[in-house]
Coordinates of C-alpha atoms in Angstrom, one line a residue:
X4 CA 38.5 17.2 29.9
X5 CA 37.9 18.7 26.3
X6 CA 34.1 19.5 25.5
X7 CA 33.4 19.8 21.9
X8 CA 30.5 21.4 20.2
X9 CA 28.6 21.4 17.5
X10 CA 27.6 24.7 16.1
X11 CA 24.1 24.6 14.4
X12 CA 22.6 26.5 11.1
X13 CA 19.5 27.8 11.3
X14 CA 16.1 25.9 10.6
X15 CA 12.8 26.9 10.4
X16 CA 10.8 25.0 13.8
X17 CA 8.0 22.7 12.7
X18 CA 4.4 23.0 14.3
X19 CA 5.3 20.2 16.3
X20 CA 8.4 21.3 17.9
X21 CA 8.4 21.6 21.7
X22 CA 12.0 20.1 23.1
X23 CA 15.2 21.5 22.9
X24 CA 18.2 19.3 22.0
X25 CA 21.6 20.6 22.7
X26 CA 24.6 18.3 21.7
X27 CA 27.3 18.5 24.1
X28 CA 29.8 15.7 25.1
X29 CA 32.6 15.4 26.8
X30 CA 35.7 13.7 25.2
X31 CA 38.1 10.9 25.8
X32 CA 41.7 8.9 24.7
X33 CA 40.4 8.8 21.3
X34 CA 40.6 12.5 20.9
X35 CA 44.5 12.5 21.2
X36 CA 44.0 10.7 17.5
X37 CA 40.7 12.1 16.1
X38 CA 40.4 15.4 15.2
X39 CA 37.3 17.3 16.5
X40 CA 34.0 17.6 14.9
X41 CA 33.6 20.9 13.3
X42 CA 31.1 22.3 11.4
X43 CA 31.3 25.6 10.9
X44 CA 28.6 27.9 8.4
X45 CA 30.2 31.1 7.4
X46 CA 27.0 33.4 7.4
X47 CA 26.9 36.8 8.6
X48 CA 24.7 35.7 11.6
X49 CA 27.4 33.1 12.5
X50 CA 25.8 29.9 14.8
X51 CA 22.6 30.1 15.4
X52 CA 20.7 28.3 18.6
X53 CA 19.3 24.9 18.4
X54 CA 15.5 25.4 17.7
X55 CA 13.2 23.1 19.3
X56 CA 11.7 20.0 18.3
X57 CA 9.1 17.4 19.6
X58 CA 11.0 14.0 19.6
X59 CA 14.3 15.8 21.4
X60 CA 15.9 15.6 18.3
X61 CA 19.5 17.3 17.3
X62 CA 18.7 20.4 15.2
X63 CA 18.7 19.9 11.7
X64 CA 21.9 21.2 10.0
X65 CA 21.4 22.0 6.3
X66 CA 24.7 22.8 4.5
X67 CA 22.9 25.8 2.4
X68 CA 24.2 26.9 -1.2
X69 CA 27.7 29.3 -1.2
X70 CA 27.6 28.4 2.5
X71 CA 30.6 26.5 2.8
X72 CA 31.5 24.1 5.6
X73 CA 34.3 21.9 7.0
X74 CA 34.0 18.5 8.0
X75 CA 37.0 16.5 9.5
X76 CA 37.9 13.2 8.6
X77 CA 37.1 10.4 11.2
X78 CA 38.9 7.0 11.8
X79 CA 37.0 3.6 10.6
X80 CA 36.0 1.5 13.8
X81 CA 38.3 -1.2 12.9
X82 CA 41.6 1.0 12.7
X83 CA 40.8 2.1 16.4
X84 CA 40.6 0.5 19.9
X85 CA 37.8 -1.4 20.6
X86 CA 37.7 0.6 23.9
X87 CA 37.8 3.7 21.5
X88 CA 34.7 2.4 19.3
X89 CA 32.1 3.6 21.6
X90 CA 33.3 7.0 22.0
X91 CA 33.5 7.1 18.1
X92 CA 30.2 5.7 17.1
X93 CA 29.0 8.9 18.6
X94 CA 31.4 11.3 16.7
X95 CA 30.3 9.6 13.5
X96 CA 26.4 9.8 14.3
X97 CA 27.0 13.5 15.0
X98 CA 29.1 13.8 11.7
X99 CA 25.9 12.4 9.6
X100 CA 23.7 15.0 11.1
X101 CA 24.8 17.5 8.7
X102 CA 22.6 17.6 5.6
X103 CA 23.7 18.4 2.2
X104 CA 22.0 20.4 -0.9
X105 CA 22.0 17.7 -3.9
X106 CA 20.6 19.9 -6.1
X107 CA 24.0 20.9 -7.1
X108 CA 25.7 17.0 -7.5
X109 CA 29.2 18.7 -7.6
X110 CA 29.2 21.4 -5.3
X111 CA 30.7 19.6 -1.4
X112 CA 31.4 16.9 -3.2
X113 CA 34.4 16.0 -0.7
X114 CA 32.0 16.4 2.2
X115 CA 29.7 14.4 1.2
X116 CA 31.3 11.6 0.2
X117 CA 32.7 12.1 3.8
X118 CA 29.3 11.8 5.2
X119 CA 28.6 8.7 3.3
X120 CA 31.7 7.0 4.1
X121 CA 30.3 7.7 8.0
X122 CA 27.3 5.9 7.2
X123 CA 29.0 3.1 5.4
X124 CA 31.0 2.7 8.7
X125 CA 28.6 2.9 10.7
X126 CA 25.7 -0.1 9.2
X127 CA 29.0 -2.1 9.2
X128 CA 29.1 -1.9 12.7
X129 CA 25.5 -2.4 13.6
X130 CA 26.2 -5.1 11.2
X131 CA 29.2 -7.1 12.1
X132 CA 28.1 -7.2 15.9
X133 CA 31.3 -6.1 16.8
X134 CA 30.0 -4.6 20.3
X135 CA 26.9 -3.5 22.1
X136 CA 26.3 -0.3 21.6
X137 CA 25.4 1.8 24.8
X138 CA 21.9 3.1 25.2
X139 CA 23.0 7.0 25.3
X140 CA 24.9 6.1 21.4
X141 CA 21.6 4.3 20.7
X142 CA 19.4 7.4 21.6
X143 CA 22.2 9.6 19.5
X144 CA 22.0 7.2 16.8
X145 CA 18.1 7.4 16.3
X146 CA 18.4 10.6 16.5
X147 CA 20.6 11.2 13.5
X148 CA 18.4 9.0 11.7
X149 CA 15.1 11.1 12.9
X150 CA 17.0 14.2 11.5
X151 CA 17.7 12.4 8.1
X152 CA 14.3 10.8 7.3
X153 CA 11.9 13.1 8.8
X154 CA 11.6 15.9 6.5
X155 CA 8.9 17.7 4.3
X156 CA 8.4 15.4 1.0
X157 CA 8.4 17.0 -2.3
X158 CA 4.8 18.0 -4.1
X159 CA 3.5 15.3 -5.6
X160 CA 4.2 15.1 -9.7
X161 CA 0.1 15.6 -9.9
X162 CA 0.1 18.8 -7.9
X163 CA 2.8 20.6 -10.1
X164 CA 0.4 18.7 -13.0
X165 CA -2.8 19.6 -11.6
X166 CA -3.8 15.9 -13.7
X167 CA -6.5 13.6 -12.2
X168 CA -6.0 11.0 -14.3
X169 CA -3.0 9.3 -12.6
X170 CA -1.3 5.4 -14.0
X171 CA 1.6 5.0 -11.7
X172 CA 2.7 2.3 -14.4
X173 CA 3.3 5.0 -17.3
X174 CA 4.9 7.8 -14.9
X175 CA 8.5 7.7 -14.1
X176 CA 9.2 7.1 -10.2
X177 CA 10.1 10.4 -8.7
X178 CA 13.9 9.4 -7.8
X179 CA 15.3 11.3 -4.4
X180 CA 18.4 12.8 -5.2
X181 CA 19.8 12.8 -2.0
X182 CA 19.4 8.9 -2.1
X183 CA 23.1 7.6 -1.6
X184 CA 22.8 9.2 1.6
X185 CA 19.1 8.0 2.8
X186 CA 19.7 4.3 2.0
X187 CA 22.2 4.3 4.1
X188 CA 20.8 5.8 6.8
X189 CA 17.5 3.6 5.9
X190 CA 19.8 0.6 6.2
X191 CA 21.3 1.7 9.5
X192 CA 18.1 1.8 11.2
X193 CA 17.0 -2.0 9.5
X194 CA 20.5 -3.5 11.0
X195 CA 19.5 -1.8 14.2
X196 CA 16.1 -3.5 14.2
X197 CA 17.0 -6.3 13.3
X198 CA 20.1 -7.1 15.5
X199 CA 20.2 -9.7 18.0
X200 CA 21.8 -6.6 20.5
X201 CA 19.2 -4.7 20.4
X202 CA 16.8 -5.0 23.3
X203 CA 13.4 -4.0 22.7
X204 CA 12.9 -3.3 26.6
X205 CA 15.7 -0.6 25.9
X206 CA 14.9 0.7 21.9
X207 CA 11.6 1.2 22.8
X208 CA 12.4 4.3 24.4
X209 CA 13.5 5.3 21.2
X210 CA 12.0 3.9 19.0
X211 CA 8.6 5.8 20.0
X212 CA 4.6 6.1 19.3
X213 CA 6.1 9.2 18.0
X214 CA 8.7 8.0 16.0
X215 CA 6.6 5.5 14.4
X216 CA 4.1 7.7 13.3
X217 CA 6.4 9.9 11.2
X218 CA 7.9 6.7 10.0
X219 CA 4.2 5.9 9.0
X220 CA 4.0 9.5 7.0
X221 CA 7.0 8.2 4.9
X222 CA 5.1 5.9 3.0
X223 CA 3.5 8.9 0.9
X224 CA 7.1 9.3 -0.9
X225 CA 7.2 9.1 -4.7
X226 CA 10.4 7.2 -4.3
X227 CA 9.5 3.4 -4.7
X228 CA 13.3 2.4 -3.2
X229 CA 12.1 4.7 0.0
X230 CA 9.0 3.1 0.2
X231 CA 10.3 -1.0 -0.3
X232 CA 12.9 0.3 3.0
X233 CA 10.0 1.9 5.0
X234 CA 8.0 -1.3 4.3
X235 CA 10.8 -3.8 5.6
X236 CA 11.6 -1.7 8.2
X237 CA 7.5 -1.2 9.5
X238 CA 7.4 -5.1 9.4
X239 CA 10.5 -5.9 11.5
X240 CA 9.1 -3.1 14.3
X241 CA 5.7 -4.4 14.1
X242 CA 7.6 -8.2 14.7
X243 CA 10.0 -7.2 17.4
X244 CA 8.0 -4.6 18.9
X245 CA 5.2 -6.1 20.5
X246 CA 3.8 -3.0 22.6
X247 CA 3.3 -1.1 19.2
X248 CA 1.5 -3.8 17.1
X249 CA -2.0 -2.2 18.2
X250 CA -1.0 1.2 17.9
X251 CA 0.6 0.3 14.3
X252 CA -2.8 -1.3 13.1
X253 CA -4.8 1.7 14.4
X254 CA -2.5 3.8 12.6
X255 CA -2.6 2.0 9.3
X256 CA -6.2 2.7 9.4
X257 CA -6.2 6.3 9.6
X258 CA -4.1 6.4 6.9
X259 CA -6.6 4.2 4.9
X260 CA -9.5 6.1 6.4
X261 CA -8.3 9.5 5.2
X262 CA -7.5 8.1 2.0
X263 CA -10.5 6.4 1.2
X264 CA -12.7 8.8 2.3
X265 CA -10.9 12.5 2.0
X266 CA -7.9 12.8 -0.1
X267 CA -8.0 9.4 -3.1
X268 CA -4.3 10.1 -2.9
X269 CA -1.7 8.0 -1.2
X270 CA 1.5 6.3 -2.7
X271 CA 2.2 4.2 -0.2
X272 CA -1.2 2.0 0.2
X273 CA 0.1 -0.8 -1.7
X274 CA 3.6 -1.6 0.8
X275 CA 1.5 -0.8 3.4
X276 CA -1.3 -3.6 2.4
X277 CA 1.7 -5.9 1.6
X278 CA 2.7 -5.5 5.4
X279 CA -1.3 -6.1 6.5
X280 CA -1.0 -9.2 4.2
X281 CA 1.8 -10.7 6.5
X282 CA 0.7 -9.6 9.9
X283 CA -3.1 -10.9 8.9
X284 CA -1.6 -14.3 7.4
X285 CA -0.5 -14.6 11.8
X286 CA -3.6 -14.2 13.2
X287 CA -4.9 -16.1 15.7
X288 CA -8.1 -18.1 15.0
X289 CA -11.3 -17.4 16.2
X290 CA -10.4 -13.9 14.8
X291 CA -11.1 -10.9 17.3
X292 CA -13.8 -8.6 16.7
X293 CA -11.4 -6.1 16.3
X294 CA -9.9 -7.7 13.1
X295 CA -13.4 -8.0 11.4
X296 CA -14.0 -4.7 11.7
X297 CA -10.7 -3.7 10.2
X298 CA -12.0 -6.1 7.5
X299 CA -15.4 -4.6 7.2
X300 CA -14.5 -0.7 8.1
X301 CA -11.1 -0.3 6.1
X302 CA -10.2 -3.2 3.3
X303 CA -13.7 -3.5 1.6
X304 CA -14.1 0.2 1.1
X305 CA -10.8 0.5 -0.5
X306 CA -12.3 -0.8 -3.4
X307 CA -13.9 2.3 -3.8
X308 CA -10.9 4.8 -4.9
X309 CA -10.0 5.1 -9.0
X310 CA -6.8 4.3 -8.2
X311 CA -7.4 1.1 -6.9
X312 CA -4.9 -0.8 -10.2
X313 CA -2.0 0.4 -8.1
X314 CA -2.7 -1.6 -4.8
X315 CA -5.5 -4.3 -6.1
X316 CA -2.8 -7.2 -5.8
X317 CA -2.4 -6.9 -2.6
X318 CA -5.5 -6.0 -1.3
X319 CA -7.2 -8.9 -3.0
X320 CA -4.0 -11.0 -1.1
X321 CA -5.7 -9.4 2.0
X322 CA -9.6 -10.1 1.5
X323 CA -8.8 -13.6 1.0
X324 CA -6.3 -14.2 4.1
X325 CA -9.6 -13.0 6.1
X326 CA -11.7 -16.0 3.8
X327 CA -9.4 -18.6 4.3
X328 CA -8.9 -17.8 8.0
X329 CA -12.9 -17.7 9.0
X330 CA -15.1 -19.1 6.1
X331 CA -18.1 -17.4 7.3
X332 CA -16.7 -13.8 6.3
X333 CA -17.1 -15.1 2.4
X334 CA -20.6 -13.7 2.2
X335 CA -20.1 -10.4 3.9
X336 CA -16.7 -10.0 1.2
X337 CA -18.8 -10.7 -1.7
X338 CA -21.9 -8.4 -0.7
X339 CA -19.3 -5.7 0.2
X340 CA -17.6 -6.4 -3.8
X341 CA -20.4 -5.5 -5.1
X342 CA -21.9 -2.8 -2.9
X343 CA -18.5 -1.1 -4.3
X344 CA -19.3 -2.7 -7.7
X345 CA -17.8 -0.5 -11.0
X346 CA -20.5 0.5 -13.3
X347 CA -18.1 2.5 -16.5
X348 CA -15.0 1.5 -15.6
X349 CA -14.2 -2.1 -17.5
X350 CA -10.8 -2.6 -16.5
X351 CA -11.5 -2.2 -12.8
X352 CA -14.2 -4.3 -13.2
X353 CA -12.3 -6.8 -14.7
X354 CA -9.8 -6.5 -11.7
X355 CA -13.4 -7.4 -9.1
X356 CA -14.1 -10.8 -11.3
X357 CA -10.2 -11.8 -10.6
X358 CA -10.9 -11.1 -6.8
X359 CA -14.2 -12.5 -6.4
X360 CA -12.6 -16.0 -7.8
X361 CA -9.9 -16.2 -5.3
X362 CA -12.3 -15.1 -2.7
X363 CA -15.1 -18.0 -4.1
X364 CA -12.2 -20.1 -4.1
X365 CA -11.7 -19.9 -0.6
X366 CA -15.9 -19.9 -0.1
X367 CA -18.3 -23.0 1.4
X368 CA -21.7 -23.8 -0.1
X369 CA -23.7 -22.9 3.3
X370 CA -21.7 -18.6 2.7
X371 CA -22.7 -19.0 -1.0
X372 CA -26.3 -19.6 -1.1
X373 CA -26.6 -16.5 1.0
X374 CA -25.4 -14.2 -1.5
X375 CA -25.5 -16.3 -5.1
X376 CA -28.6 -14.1 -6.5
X377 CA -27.2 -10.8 -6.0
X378 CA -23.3 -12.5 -6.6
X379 CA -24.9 -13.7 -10.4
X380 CA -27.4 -11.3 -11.0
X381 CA -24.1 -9.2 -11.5
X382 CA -22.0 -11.7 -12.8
X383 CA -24.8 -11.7 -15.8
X384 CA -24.6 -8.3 -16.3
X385 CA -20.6 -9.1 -16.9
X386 CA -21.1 -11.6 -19.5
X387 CA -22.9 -9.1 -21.9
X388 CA -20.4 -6.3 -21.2
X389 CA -19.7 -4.9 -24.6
X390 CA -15.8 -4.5 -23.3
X391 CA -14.8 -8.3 -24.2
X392 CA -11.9 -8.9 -21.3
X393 CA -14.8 -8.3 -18.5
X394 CA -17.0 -10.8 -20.6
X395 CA -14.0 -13.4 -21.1
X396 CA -13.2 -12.9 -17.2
X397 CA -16.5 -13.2 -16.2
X398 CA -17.0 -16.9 -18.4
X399 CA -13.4 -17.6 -17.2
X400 CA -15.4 -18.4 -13.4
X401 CA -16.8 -21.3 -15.2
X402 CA -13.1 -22.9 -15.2
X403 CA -12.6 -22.7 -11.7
X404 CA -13.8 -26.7 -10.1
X405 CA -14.8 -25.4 -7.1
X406 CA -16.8 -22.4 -8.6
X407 CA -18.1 -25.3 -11.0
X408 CA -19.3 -27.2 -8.2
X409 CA -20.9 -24.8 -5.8
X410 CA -22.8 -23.6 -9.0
X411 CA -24.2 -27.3 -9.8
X412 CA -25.3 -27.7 -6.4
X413 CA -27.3 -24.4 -6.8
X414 CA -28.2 -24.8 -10.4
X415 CA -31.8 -24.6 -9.8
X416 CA -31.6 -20.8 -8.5
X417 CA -28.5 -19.4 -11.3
X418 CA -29.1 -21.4 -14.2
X419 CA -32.0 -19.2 -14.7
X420 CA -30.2 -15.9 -13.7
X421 CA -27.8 -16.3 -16.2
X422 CA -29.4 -18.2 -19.3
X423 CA -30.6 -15.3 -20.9
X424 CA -26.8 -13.8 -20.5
X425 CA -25.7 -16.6 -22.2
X426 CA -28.0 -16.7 -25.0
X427 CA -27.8 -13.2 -25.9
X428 CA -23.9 -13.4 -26.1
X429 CA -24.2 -16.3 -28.6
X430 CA -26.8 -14.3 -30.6
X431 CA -25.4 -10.7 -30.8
X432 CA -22.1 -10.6 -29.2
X433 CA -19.2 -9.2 -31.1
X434 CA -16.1 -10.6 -30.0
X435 CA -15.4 -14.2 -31.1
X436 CA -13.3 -15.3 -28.2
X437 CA -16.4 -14.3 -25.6
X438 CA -18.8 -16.4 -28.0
X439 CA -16.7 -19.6 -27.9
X440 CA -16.6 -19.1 -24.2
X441 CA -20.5 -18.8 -24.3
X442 CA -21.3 -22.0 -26.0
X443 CA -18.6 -23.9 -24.0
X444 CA -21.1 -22.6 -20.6
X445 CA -23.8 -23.2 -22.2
X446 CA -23.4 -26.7 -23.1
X447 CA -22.1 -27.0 -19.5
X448 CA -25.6 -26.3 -18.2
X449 CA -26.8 -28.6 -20.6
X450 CA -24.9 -31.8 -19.4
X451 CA -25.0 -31.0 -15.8
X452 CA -29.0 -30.7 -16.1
X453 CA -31.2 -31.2 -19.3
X454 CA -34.2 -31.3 -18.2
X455 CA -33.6 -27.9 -16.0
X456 CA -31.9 -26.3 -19.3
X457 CA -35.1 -27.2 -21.2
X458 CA -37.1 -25.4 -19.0
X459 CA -35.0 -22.3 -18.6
X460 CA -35.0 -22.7 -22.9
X461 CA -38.6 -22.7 -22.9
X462 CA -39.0 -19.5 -20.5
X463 CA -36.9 -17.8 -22.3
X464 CA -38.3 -18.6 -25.9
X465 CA -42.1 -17.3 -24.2
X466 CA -39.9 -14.4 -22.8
X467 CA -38.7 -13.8 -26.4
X468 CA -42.2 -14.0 -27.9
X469 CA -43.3 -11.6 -25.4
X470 CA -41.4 -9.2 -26.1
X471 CA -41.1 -9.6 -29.9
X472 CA -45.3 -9.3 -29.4
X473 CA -45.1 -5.8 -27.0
X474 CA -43.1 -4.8 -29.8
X475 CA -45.3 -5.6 -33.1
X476 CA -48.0 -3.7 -31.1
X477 CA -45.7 -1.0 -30.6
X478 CA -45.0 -0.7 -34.5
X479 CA -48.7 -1.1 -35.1
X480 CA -49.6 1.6 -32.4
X481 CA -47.1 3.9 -34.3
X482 CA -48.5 3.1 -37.4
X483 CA -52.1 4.2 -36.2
X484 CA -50.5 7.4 -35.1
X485 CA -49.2 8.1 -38.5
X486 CA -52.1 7.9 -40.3
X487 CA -53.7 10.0 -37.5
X488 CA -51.1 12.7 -38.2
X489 CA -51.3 12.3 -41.5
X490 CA -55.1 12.9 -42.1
X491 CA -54.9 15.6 -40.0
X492 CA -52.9 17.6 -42.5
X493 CA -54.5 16.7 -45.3
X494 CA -57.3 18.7 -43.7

């Protein structure tokens, strides 16, 4: 019997290390024809011992610059023994434990295009179905890919900035250089979900509370490709993983909690609603209490944060799965829109009129007489905004049938909340397109109730005169003061 080892650089601990991995195994026929792993780092301390770490992980071996390092050649699984394969599944997850500096594209070049072929071998594998793999490989193998996604992201792009002022749209993606390797592990762990072989009862084990959080922490990477993988890869756990789905949710709201409320900074929230969108869309009806309150506690309020552009698409997808699934939630959506309301920013406001739409789409006439005087008190407010896309979108409602028609059932109450919108947009509004829009509303109200427009008209025009008196007293009041002043000083 012929142990091998594999001797370890030194790493830095984390806070959360408390295990101690060591990697020893025992060999078999296949090492008459495959050379021995062997990494060796030529520094003047020589191997260093495995430090510890809180999932039982294998140290992490970082290939260090002008430290060089050897690794052999192994065999691809088809060009050995299928009784061989096992034994060599867990020489190649040990091989792809070594990590590389890309800083330097050229320096190990060799051995990292080693490591990569590995990794190439081994999702083919997983892939093909070409055998079961044994629960110890599958511990070693989710180990290897612990040790190559769970690592300290780089600063965000506004922290070496120190801008607040952040469009995701105009930046360039922060690209991982190391990338050719991580998809590939990335993809390894999504064939390993995914496969029909794999036995929850049994990856469970591995696939951890543990393991998912740090997954979970991914999601704040720069790198977009990293973040689509994490999202795909969430979503099939959450799917095949049953005992986690809780413990997911509960996590996804901390992550929105201490966004929302502590740090406004988070690149993942969009991929993570896109997931929330999917697992909400397979809820069972009546929905639990505990779904509201997600609905109430952690969606609504992330209308709150500046950056809300980024992730609006899929939130909005979100807040009106909730509608469609229990009607009765429309009025508590719309109060909580405009509780969270934008008062100086047009374009997010603009963003609100799109969502309350869909989510007025979705609404029945009992949930919108409950809330239609605060709903188009503010929704007059957006049809005078000086910023003509939130006027347009606002007048844009009156296109929707079903908006049309809850609105002409309650024409009595909003008629006169928003006349005097309309009028003053025909009177003094710049923008052409909004006045068009105007009169098209206006002659809307007319049709669907003349004599209810002609009293609104005639309130108005006594509002008007009332006003245009307080003022002629003003000017006459200021007039009186003049001369005041100005026989004063003649004195």
């Amino acid at each position: 019997m012929l142990n091998k080892f594999m001797k370890r650089g030194q790493r830095k601990p984390s806070k959360s290390d408390t295990d101690v991995y060591s990697n020893t195994h025992s060999g078999n026929r296949i090492s008459e024809s495959v050379s021995a792993l062997n990494v060796v780092n030529q520094s003047s301390h020589g191997a260093s011992a495995p430090g510890p770490n809180n999932l039982g992980l294998p140290q992490q071996q970082t290939v260090s610059r002008g430290t060089p390092a050897t690794i052999e050649t192994l065999p691809m699984f088809r060009d050995v023994p299928v009784s061989e394969r096992q034994h060599l599944f867990l020489r190649k997850c040990q091989i792809c434990c070594v990590q590389f500096d890309f800083s330097d594209t050229l320096k190990m070049a060799k051995e990292k295009e080693t490591k990569r072929l590995n990794l190439v071998d081994l999702v083919d594998f997983v892939q093909s179905g070409s055998g079961k793999i044994t629960e110890s490989n599958q511990e070693e193998m989710i180990r290897m890919i612990s040790v190559n996604i769970f690592r300290g992201l780089p600063p965000s792009s506004h922290e070496h900035t120190g801008s607040e002022n952040i469009d995701g749209e105009e930046e360039e993606p922060y690209l991982d250089p190391s990338w050719s390797h991580l998809q590939l592990v990335y993809e390894l762990l999504l064939r390993y979900v995914v496969s029909s072989d794999t036995d929850a009862k049994v990856a469970k084990r591995f696939i951890n509370h543990s393991f998912v959080l740090k997954l979970l922490d991914l999601f704040d990477s720069e790198d977009p490709r990293e973040r689509e993988y994490l999202k795909t890869i969430l979503h099939r756990i959450y799917g095949k993983f049953m005992v986690h789905r809780p413990f997911i949710r509960k996590a996804i709201n901390n992550i929105f909690y201490r966004f929302i409320y502590e740090t406004q900074r988070h690149n993942g929230i969009g991929e993570l609603l896109e997931i929330l969108g999917s697992i909400i869309n397979g809820f069972a009806l009546p929905l639990k209490e505990e779904h509201k309150l997600f609905l109430i506690r952690a969606l609504i309020p992330l209308h709150k944060p500046k950056s809300i552009a980024m992730y609006h698409q899929q939130l909005s997808y979100c807040i009106t799965q909730f509608v469609e699934k229990d009607n009765k939630l429309a009025d508590t959506v719309i109060r909580g829109l405009l509780k969270y309301w934008p008062i100086t920013n047009c374009q997010k406001e603009t963003l609100f009129l799109g969502e309350l739409e869909e989510v007025l789409e979705a609404t029945q006439a009992t949930e919108f007489q409950r809330c239609m005087v605060p709903l188009f008190k503010q929704i007059a407010r957006c049809l005078n905004s000086p910023h003509f896309q939130t006027a347009e979108r606002a007048l844009f409602l009156w296109n929707n049938e079903h908006i049309v028609s809850l609105i002409a059932q309650n024409r009595n109450v909003i008629l006169p909340l928003v006349f005097e919108a309309l009028e003053k947009n025909i009177q003094y509004h710049w923008n052409q397109a909004v006045h068009g829009l105007t009169v098209n509303v206006r002659k809307m109200f007319q049709e669907m109730d003349a004599k209810l427009f002609e009293d609104c008209q005639k309130q108005y025009a006594e509002k008007q005169a009332r006003v245009d008196q307080a003022a002629k007293q003003r000017e006459l009041m200021w007039k009186k003061l003049d001369a005041v002043a100005a026989g004063a000083a003649t004195k």
